[in-house]
């Protein structure tokens, strides 16, 4: 009961805070945007609709299976859309379109890396996850390995990924709403945090899924319209769009564009993103296998009823996501043509776009569709952030309640109501941490922050998950030490790299030379899993190896897999 | 009263053990079924090939980026500015989708049918 009161208080606060912010805004900083009434109205409609869904979902969420997996009754097509909704984050929409806007072709390299993880998930993991798991990916790893250490390491991997990814989303949210509403960055982050806590704590997976489905449909239609608008200005001729973009860039007053032009860089060719072979392969590994280790994505496979639907989910998701990335590429170039040349979108004093360079897609929506469409896209972008952070928060909360609390601490002997309460409290705590860190990381590039989350997912979560499914030799000791090695080495290398060591901690030079540690940390992790497994001569390890046979039968045929609940 | 509880505990223990033994026998029947081997082998080979194809596709792209990025910057046609890299990038995205489609098609028909037969014949 107490928890509900706190949540309600936060909800009320989230609607009151903007007004306090406004009072400050009038006297405070100088470059506030005028209030976009259309955007505010559309956003409020979305919030009202999603809170309605949350209320409906809350009434249907009675068991732990309902809370974590929406009762297992989501169809393949719905789940495909929801996965796309989960995956097409604000970092993708704003970050990648702005990366294309700033660097051209390099943005496409990121998109491709984000997409090619999906076929791999399909071939190696989708139906295996569905057949072996229940609520979290740790269910699979601990199927035959010892519960307490495995759940703990998996939960740490999940939480690190979730928190990093959340920071990126929060930064996107803050910048977006600052530009839209003229609100201080901090208030925007607080509103997003409060709403996501409400969705997750009250509506569980069912509410989260529907928020993601609605958002995916809105975002795909919105992005289609923006890209179509950009192509319209180039007579639907892609060659003409590129020609115009290169011309526009020559006279662009943006600092980043000036640097590119001065260096005589071709924006239609690979540029400085990938500077050396080690970084290129490392980034590739992190993007490809990171997707296969993201806890909020893995969790979506437990919401469908069987392996067939799990496969269909990936098929539809890959199609939607691929289509979306092609759109962001067109949007980035469209923005060079229509946004970089238009003074109303430029902040000449700073040499960036109004509201920061991540706003390229948002400004382009205004350029092609006017105020109403800007309002729509702004509301959609906000909805995008809310959908993704909800999925992340739910995954983080599940790691705390299902893996750490129910299984590692209480040995699986805990009643469902208590477990769900723990999950709701965890959602609240994760929300507060995300708000705090979102404010701390205001100045970081959001797409790059996502890269860090992917590196951890690829080096800590993915190796133990894939080995537990396919390698009978994996033992508890191997998975624990290998996973820990991956997690610790990634975090260490990330902290010592330029992003954190120089940009955040203000040291003069990075101690680790590469931006992406995945090539080293993934190797360390796999090697650790292998070495500490084959040298494990304990009786328990032998039992674990023998138990693989039964696991394999269930994995291959779905015999004994958890089915959908009746409602 | 106490005796009754003890008997109940022993009974449930026996029930669980019997269930475990029956389950293990059932799993063994599945594992030794020839169609199970066929399924594991066919699917294993198929997914290995498809994964291999995806990896080659992507890492060939990454290798070009790392060792010879200029290759992707060559104009597609003389007099045009669109580079080779653009259709190559879009093609990788489209092929990723097509590959998942190929897998779903075979898995949802052939592999699921085999699984159904295995379940029926080992019941």
mmCIF file of N, CA and C in Angstrom, chain A residues 365-454:
data_model
loop_
_atom_site.group_PDB
_atom_site.id
_atom_site.type_symbol
_atom_site.label_atom_id
_atom_site.label_comp_id
_atom_site.label_asym_id
_atom_site.label_seq_id
_atom_site.Cartn_x
_atom_site.Cartn_y
_atom_site.Cartn_z
ATOM 1 N N UNK A 365 11.393 17.343 -39.350
ATOM 2 C CA UNK A 365 9.938 17.122 -39.348
ATOM 3 C C UNK A 365 9.203 18.446 -39.480
ATOM 4 N N UNK A 366 9.749 19.511 -38.873
ATOM 5 C CA UNK A 366 9.136 20.832 -39.007
ATOM 6 C C UNK A 366 9.318 21.359 -40.430
ATOM 7 N N UNK A 367 10.509 21.125 -40.979
ATOM 8 C CA UNK A 367 10.795 21.624 -42.326
ATOM 9 C C UNK A 367 9.886 20.986 -43.376
ATOM 10 N N UNK A 368 9.551 19.719 -43.200
ATOM 11 C CA UNK A 368 8.722 19.060 -44.226
ATOM 12 C C UNK A 368 7.228 19.061 -43.889
ATOM 13 N N UNK A 369 6.877 19.193 -42.610
ATOM 14 C CA UNK A 369 5.467 19.044 -42.272
ATOM 15 C C UNK A 369 4.856 20.178 -41.461
ATOM 16 N N UNK A 370 5.648 21.198 -41.160
ATOM 17 C CA UNK A 370 5.101 22.350 -40.426
ATOM 18 C C UNK A 370 4.878 22.065 -38.951
ATOM 19 N N UNK A 371 4.183 23.001 -38.300
ATOM 20 C CA UNK A 371 4.021 22.941 -36.850
ATOM 21 C C UNK A 371 3.256 21.722 -36.347
ATOM 22 N N UNK A 372 2.194 21.360 -37.070
ATOM 23 C CA UNK A 372 1.401 20.218 -36.620
ATOM 24 C C UNK A 372 2.222 18.935 -36.630
ATOM 25 N N UNK A 373 2.957 18.772 -37.725
ATOM 26 C CA UNK A 373 3.745 17.553 -37.836
ATOM 27 C C UNK A 373 4.908 17.548 -36.839
ATOM 28 N N UNK A 374 5.489 18.725 -36.606
ATOM 29 C CA UNK A 374 6.535 18.816 -35.578
ATOM 30 C C UNK A 374 5.967 18.366 -34.237
ATOM 31 N N UNK A 375 4.748 18.832 -33.959
ATOM 32 C CA UNK A 375 4.094 18.444 -32.709
ATOM 33 C C UNK A 375 3.927 16.941 -32.634
ATOM 34 N N UNK A 376 3.470 16.356 -33.750
ATOM 35 C CA UNK A 376 3.267 14.912 -33.794
ATOM 36 C C UNK A 376 4.576 14.168 -33.560
ATOM 37 N N UNK A 377 5.620 14.557 -34.305
ATOM 38 C CA UNK A 377 6.904 13.857 -34.190
ATOM 39 C C UNK A 377 7.519 14.036 -32.805
ATOM 40 N N UNK A 378 7.370 15.220 -32.251
ATOM 41 C CA UNK A 378 7.908 15.438 -30.905
ATOM 42 C C UNK A 378 7.228 14.515 -29.913
ATOM 43 N N UNK A 379 5.906 14.426 -30.041
ATOM 44 C CA UNK A 379 5.167 13.538 -29.148
ATOM 45 C C UNK A 379 5.599 12.085 -29.376
ATOM 46 N N UNK A 380 5.806 11.707 -30.645
ATOM 47 C CA UNK A 380 6.240 10.345 -30.969
ATOM 48 C C UNK A 380 7.626 10.064 -30.376
ATOM 49 N N UNK A 381 8.530 11.055 -30.522
ATOM 50 C CA UNK A 381 9.880 10.864 -29.989
ATOM 51 C C UNK A 381 9.838 10.690 -28.475
ATOM 52 N N UNK A 382 8.972 11.457 -27.848
ATOM 53 C CA UNK A 382 8.807 11.331 -26.402
ATOM 54 C C UNK A 382 8.261 9.933 -26.068
ATOM 55 N N UNK A 383 7.243 9.520 -26.850
ATOM 56 C CA UNK A 383 6.650 8.199 -26.647
ATOM 57 C C UNK A 383 7.697 7.105 -26.821
ATOM 58 N N UNK A 384 8.578 7.307 -27.819
ATOM 59 C CA UNK A 384 9.661 6.371 -28.084
ATOM 60 C C UNK A 384 10.525 6.169 -26.854
ATOM 61 N N UNK A 385 10.904 7.292 -26.261
ATOM 62 C CA UNK A 385 11.750 7.205 -25.068
ATOM 63 C C UNK A 385 11.014 6.479 -23.951
ATOM 64 N N UNK A 386 9.744 6.847 -23.765
ATOM 65 C CA UNK A 386 8.979 6.220 -22.687
ATOM 66 C C UNK A 386 8.874 4.710 -22.887
ATOM 67 N N UNK A 387 8.640 4.283 -24.133
ATOM 68 C CA UNK A 387 8.488 2.853 -24.393
ATOM 69 C C UNK A 387 9.783 2.107 -24.103
ATOM 70 N N UNK A 388 10.895 2.662 -24.562
ATOM 71 C CA UNK A 388 12.167 1.971 -24.373
ATOM 72 C C UNK A 388 12.571 1.943 -22.897
ATOM 73 N N UNK A 389 12.452 3.076 -22.221
ATOM 74 C CA UNK A 389 12.854 3.078 -20.806
ATOM 75 C C UNK A 389 11.965 2.159 -19.979
ATOM 76 N N UNK A 390 10.705 2.009 -20.393
ATOM 77 C CA UNK A 390 9.832 1.094 -19.650
ATOM 78 C C UNK A 390 10.325 -0.341 -19.796
ATOM 79 N N UNK A 391 10.663 -0.714 -21.043
ATOM 80 C CA UNK A 391 11.185 -2.062 -21.264
ATOM 81 C C UNK A 391 12.450 -2.302 -20.461
ATOM 82 N N UNK A 392 13.333 -1.304 -20.452
ATOM 83 C CA UNK A 392 14.588 -1.427 -19.713
ATOM 84 C C UNK A 392 14.340 -1.545 -18.218
ATOM 85 N N UNK A 393 13.448 -0.701 -17.718
ATOM 86 C CA UNK A 393 13.165 -0.721 -16.289
ATOM 87 C C UNK A 393 12.575 -2.055 -15.866
ATOM 88 N N UNK A 394 11.678 -2.583 -16.716
ATOM 89 C CA UNK A 394 11.083 -3.879 -16.404
ATOM 90 C C UNK A 394 12.164 -4.972 -16.380
ATOM 91 N N UNK A 395 13.080 -4.926 -17.353
ATOM 92 C CA UNK A 395 14.154 -5.928 -17.384
ATOM 93 C C UNK A 395 15.044 -5.801 -16.152
ATOM 94 N N UNK A 396 15.369 -4.572 -15.783
ATOM 95 C CA UNK A 396 16.202 -4.350 -14.600
ATOM 96 C C UNK A 396 15.497 -4.808 -13.333
ATOM 97 N N UNK A 397 14.209 -4.461 -13.236
ATOM 98 C CA UNK A 397 13.438 -4.844 -12.051
ATOM 99 C C UNK A 397 13.314 -6.361 -11.957
ATOM 100 N N UNK A 398 13.171 -7.036 -13.109
ATOM 101 C CA UNK A 398 13.067 -8.496 -13.103
ATOM 102 C C UNK A 398 14.369 -9.138 -12.648
ATOM 103 N N UNK A 399 15.494 -8.542 -13.073
ATOM 104 C CA UNK A 399 16.783 -9.071 -12.636
ATOM 105 C C UNK A 399 16.889 -8.985 -11.113
ATOM 106 N N UNK A 400 16.406 -7.891 -10.547
ATOM 107 C CA UNK A 400 16.473 -7.730 -9.093
ATOM 108 C C UNK A 400 15.507 -8.693 -8.397
ATOM 109 N N UNK A 401 14.232 -8.712 -8.846
ATOM 110 C CA UNK A 401 13.232 -9.484 -8.101
ATOM 111 C C UNK A 401 13.299 -10.983 -8.404
ATOM 112 N N UNK A 402 13.407 -11.339 -9.697
ATOM 113 C CA UNK A 402 13.355 -12.752 -10.061
ATOM 114 C C UNK A 402 14.713 -13.443 -9.871
ATOM 115 N N UNK A 403 15.784 -12.776 -10.294
ATOM 116 C CA UNK A 403 17.103 -13.420 -10.212
ATOM 117 C C UNK A 403 17.740 -13.262 -8.830
ATOM 118 N N UNK A 404 17.871 -12.001 -8.392
ATOM 119 C CA UNK A 404 18.578 -11.799 -7.126
ATOM 120 C C UNK A 404 17.714 -12.184 -5.935
ATOM 121 N N UNK A 405 16.504 -11.581 -5.857
ATOM 122 C CA UNK A 405 15.690 -11.817 -4.663
ATOM 123 C C UNK A 405 15.098 -13.236 -4.617
ATOM 124 N N UNK A 406 14.242 -13.557 -5.595
ATOM 125 C CA UNK A 406 13.499 -14.822 -5.510
ATOM 126 C C UNK A 406 14.403 -16.050 -5.639
ATOM 127 N N UNK A 407 15.369 -16.011 -6.553
ATOM 128 C CA UNK A 407 16.154 -17.216 -6.782
ATOM 129 C C UNK A 407 17.474 -17.271 -6.029
ATOM 130 N N UNK A 408 18.265 -16.190 -6.090
ATOM 131 C CA UNK A 408 19.559 -16.247 -5.422
ATOM 132 C C UNK A 408 19.418 -16.132 -3.903
ATOM 133 N N UNK A 409 18.563 -15.214 -3.435
ATOM 134 C CA UNK A 409 18.460 -15.009 -1.989
ATOM 135 C C UNK A 409 17.501 -15.964 -1.305
ATOM 136 N N UNK A 410 16.389 -16.271 -1.973
ATOM 137 C CA UNK A 410 15.374 -17.081 -1.314
ATOM 138 C C UNK A 410 15.256 -18.485 -1.892
ATOM 139 N N UNK A 411 16.173 -18.888 -2.729
ATOM 140 C CA UNK A 411 16.181 -20.252 -3.261
ATOM 141 C C UNK A 411 14.934 -20.638 -4.034
ATOM 142 N N UNK A 412 14.253 -19.667 -4.638
ATOM 143 C CA UNK A 412 13.056 -19.964 -5.424
ATOM 144 C C UNK A 412 11.811 -20.191 -4.571
ATOM 145 N N UNK A 413 11.991 -20.191 -3.238
ATOM 146 C CA UNK A 413 10.855 -20.421 -2.343
ATOM 147 C C UNK A 413 10.270 -19.088 -1.887
ATOM 148 N N UNK A 414 9.513 -18.469 -2.755
ATOM 149 C CA UNK A 414 8.957 -17.175 -2.398
ATOM 150 C C UNK A 414 7.603 -17.059 -3.076
ATOM 151 N N UNK A 415 6.628 -16.433 -2.387
ATOM 152 C CA UNK A 415 5.326 -16.380 -3.065
ATOM 153 C C UNK A 415 5.285 -15.254 -4.097
ATOM 154 N N UNK A 416 4.421 -15.450 -5.097
ATOM 155 C CA UNK A 416 4.420 -14.566 -6.265
ATOM 156 C C UNK A 416 4.145 -13.117 -5.902
ATOM 157 N N UNK A 417 3.241 -12.932 -4.947
ATOM 158 C CA UNK A 417 2.875 -11.560 -4.567
ATOM 159 C C UNK A 417 4.093 -10.801 -4.032
ATOM 160 N N UNK A 418 4.842 -11.481 -3.161
ATOM 161 C CA UNK A 418 6.034 -10.841 -2.600
ATOM 162 C C UNK A 418 7.025 -10.510 -3.697
ATOM 163 N N UNK A 419 7.217 -11.489 -4.607
ATOM 164 C CA UNK A 419 8.177 -11.278 -5.694
ATOM 165 C C UNK A 419 7.768 -10.082 -6.545
ATOM 166 N N UNK A 420 6.480 -9.957 -6.833
ATOM 167 C CA UNK A 420 6.008 -8.834 -7.635
ATOM 168 C C UNK A 420 6.187 -7.507 -6.898
ATOM 169 N N UNK A 421 5.950 -7.530 -5.582
ATOM 170 C CA UNK A 421 6.154 -6.306 -4.800
ATOM 171 C C UNK A 421 7.614 -5.873 -4.864
ATOM 172 N N UNK A 422 8.517 -6.858 -4.708
ATOM 173 C CA UNK A 422 9.948 -6.551 -4.797
ATOM 174 C C UNK A 422 10.268 -5.937 -6.162
ATOM 175 N N UNK A 423 9.650 -6.510 -7.200
ATOM 176 C CA UNK A 423 9.887 -6.018 -8.550
ATOM 177 C C UNK A 423 9.440 -4.562 -8.697
ATOM 178 N N UNK A 424 8.301 -4.249 -8.106
ATOM 179 C CA UNK A 424 7.769 -2.881 -8.203
ATOM 180 C C UNK A 424 8.662 -1.886 -7.463
ATOM 181 N N UNK A 425 9.125 -2.301 -6.287
ATOM 182 C CA UNK A 425 10.039 -1.442 -5.527
ATOM 183 C C UNK A 425 11.340 -1.257 -6.310
ATOM 184 N N UNK A 426 11.801 -2.369 -6.930
ATOM 185 C CA UNK A 426 13.032 -2.299 -7.732
ATOM 186 C C UNK A 426 12.852 -1.336 -8.897
ATOM 187 N N UNK A 427 11.659 -1.373 -9.536
ATOM 188 C CA UNK A 427 11.386 -0.464 -10.649
ATOM 189 C C UNK A 427 11.495 0.985 -10.172
ATOM 190 N N UNK A 428 10.971 1.236 -8.980
ATOM 191 C CA UNK A 428 11.041 2.580 -8.396
ATOM 192 C C UNK A 428 12.498 3.007 -8.193
ATOM 193 N N UNK A 429 13.293 2.105 -7.611
ATOM 194 C CA UNK A 429 14.703 2.430 -7.332
ATOM 195 C C UNK A 429 15.489 2.649 -8.632
ATOM 196 N N UNK A 430 15.288 1.748 -9.612
ATOM 197 C CA UNK A 430 15.995 1.893 -10.884
ATOM 198 C C UNK A 430 15.612 3.219 -11.539
ATOM 199 N N UNK A 431 14.327 3.562 -11.437
ATOM 200 C CA UNK A 431 13.862 4.836 -11.994
ATOM 201 C C UNK A 431 14.596 6.018 -11.381
ATOM 202 N N UNK A 432 14.748 5.983 -10.063
ATOM 203 C CA UNK A 432 15.420 7.095 -9.382
ATOM 204 C C UNK A 432 16.893 7.161 -9.776
ATOM 205 N N UNK A 433 17.550 5.999 -9.830
ATOM 206 C CA UNK A 433 18.959 5.964 -10.257
ATOM 207 C C UNK A 433 19.096 6.510 -11.686
ATOM 208 N N UNK A 434 18.151 6.093 -12.565
ATOM 209 C CA UNK A 434 18.203 6.545 -13.958
ATOM 210 C C UNK A 434 18.038 8.058 -14.057
ATOM 211 N N UNK A 435 17.157 8.610 -13.247
ATOM 212 C CA UNK A 435 16.950 10.067 -13.251
ATOM 213 C C UNK A 435 18.245 10.763 -12.829
ATOM 214 N N UNK A 436 18.852 10.267 -11.757
ATOM 215 C CA UNK A 436 20.073 10.881 -11.241
ATOM 216 C C UNK A 436 21.194 10.814 -12.288
ATOM 217 N N UNK A 437 21.416 9.619 -12.851
ATOM 218 C CA UNK A 437 22.509 9.462 -13.818
ATOM 219 C C UNK A 437 22.212 10.184 -15.130
ATOM 220 N N UNK A 438 20.937 10.216 -15.514
ATOM 221 C CA UNK A 438 20.545 10.940 -16.723
ATOM 222 C C UNK A 438 20.948 12.403 -16.637
ATOM 223 N N UNK A 439 20.816 12.975 -15.447
ATOM 224 C CA UNK A 439 21.204 14.374 -15.245
ATOM 225 C C UNK A 439 22.728 14.514 -15.271
ATOM 226 N N UNK A 440 23.424 13.541 -14.675
ATOM 227 C CA UNK A 440 24.890 13.591 -14.634
ATOM 228 C C UNK A 440 25.529 13.514 -16.024
ATOM 229 N N UNK A 441 24.888 12.740 -16.933
ATOM 230 C CA UNK A 441 25.510 12.470 -18.227
ATOM 231 C C UNK A 441 24.967 13.351 -19.344
ATOM 232 N N UNK A 442 24.480 14.523 -18.994
ATOM 233 C CA UNK A 442 23.795 15.392 -19.952
ATOM 234 C C UNK A 442 24.567 15.621 -21.256
ATOM 235 N N UNK A 443 25.878 15.826 -21.159
ATOM 236 C CA UNK A 443 26.636 16.275 -22.342
ATOM 237 C C UNK A 443 27.180 15.161 -23.235
ATOM 238 N N UNK A 444 26.888 13.878 -22.940
ATOM 239 C CA UNK A 444 27.440 12.783 -23.729
ATOM 240 C C UNK A 444 26.622 12.529 -24.997
ATOM 241 N N UNK A 445 27.280 12.031 -26.054
ATOM 242 C CA UNK A 445 26.576 11.640 -27.276
ATOM 243 C C UNK A 445 25.767 10.369 -27.003
ATOM 244 N N UNK A 446 24.454 10.433 -27.260
ATOM 245 C CA UNK A 446 23.586 9.321 -26.855
ATOM 246 C C UNK A 446 23.862 8.026 -27.613
ATOM 247 N N UNK A 447 24.125 8.129 -28.921
ATOM 248 C CA UNK A 447 24.369 6.906 -29.692
ATOM 249 C C UNK A 447 25.610 6.194 -29.154
ATOM 250 N N UNK A 448 26.580 6.962 -28.728
ATOM 251 C CA UNK A 448 27.811 6.382 -28.219
ATOM 252 C C UNK A 448 27.602 5.696 -26.857
ATOM 253 N N UNK A 449 26.755 6.286 -26.028
ATOM 254 C CA UNK A 449 26.434 5.672 -24.735
ATOM 255 C C UNK A 449 25.790 4.302 -24.933
ATOM 256 N N UNK A 450 24.959 4.209 -25.952
ATOM 257 C CA UNK A 450 24.329 2.927 -26.263
ATOM 258 C C UNK A 450 25.411 1.910 -26.630
ATOM 259 N N UNK A 451 26.444 2.375 -27.351
ATOM 260 C CA UNK A 451 27.558 1.502 -27.711
ATOM 261 C C UNK A 451 28.189 0.861 -26.478
ATOM 262 N N UNK A 452 28.292 1.613 -25.418
ATOM 263 C CA UNK A 452 28.876 1.078 -24.185
ATOM 264 C C UNK A 452 27.998 -0.019 -23.592
ATOM 265 N N UNK A 453 26.689 0.221 -23.608
ATOM 266 C CA UNK A 453 25.768 -0.802 -23.091
ATOM 267 C C UNK A 453 25.906 -2.088 -23.900
ATOM 268 N N UNK A 454 26.043 -1.919 -25.221
ATOM 269 C CA UNK A 454 26.179 -3.078 -26.100
ATOM 270 C C UNK A 454 27.457 -3.865 -25.792
#
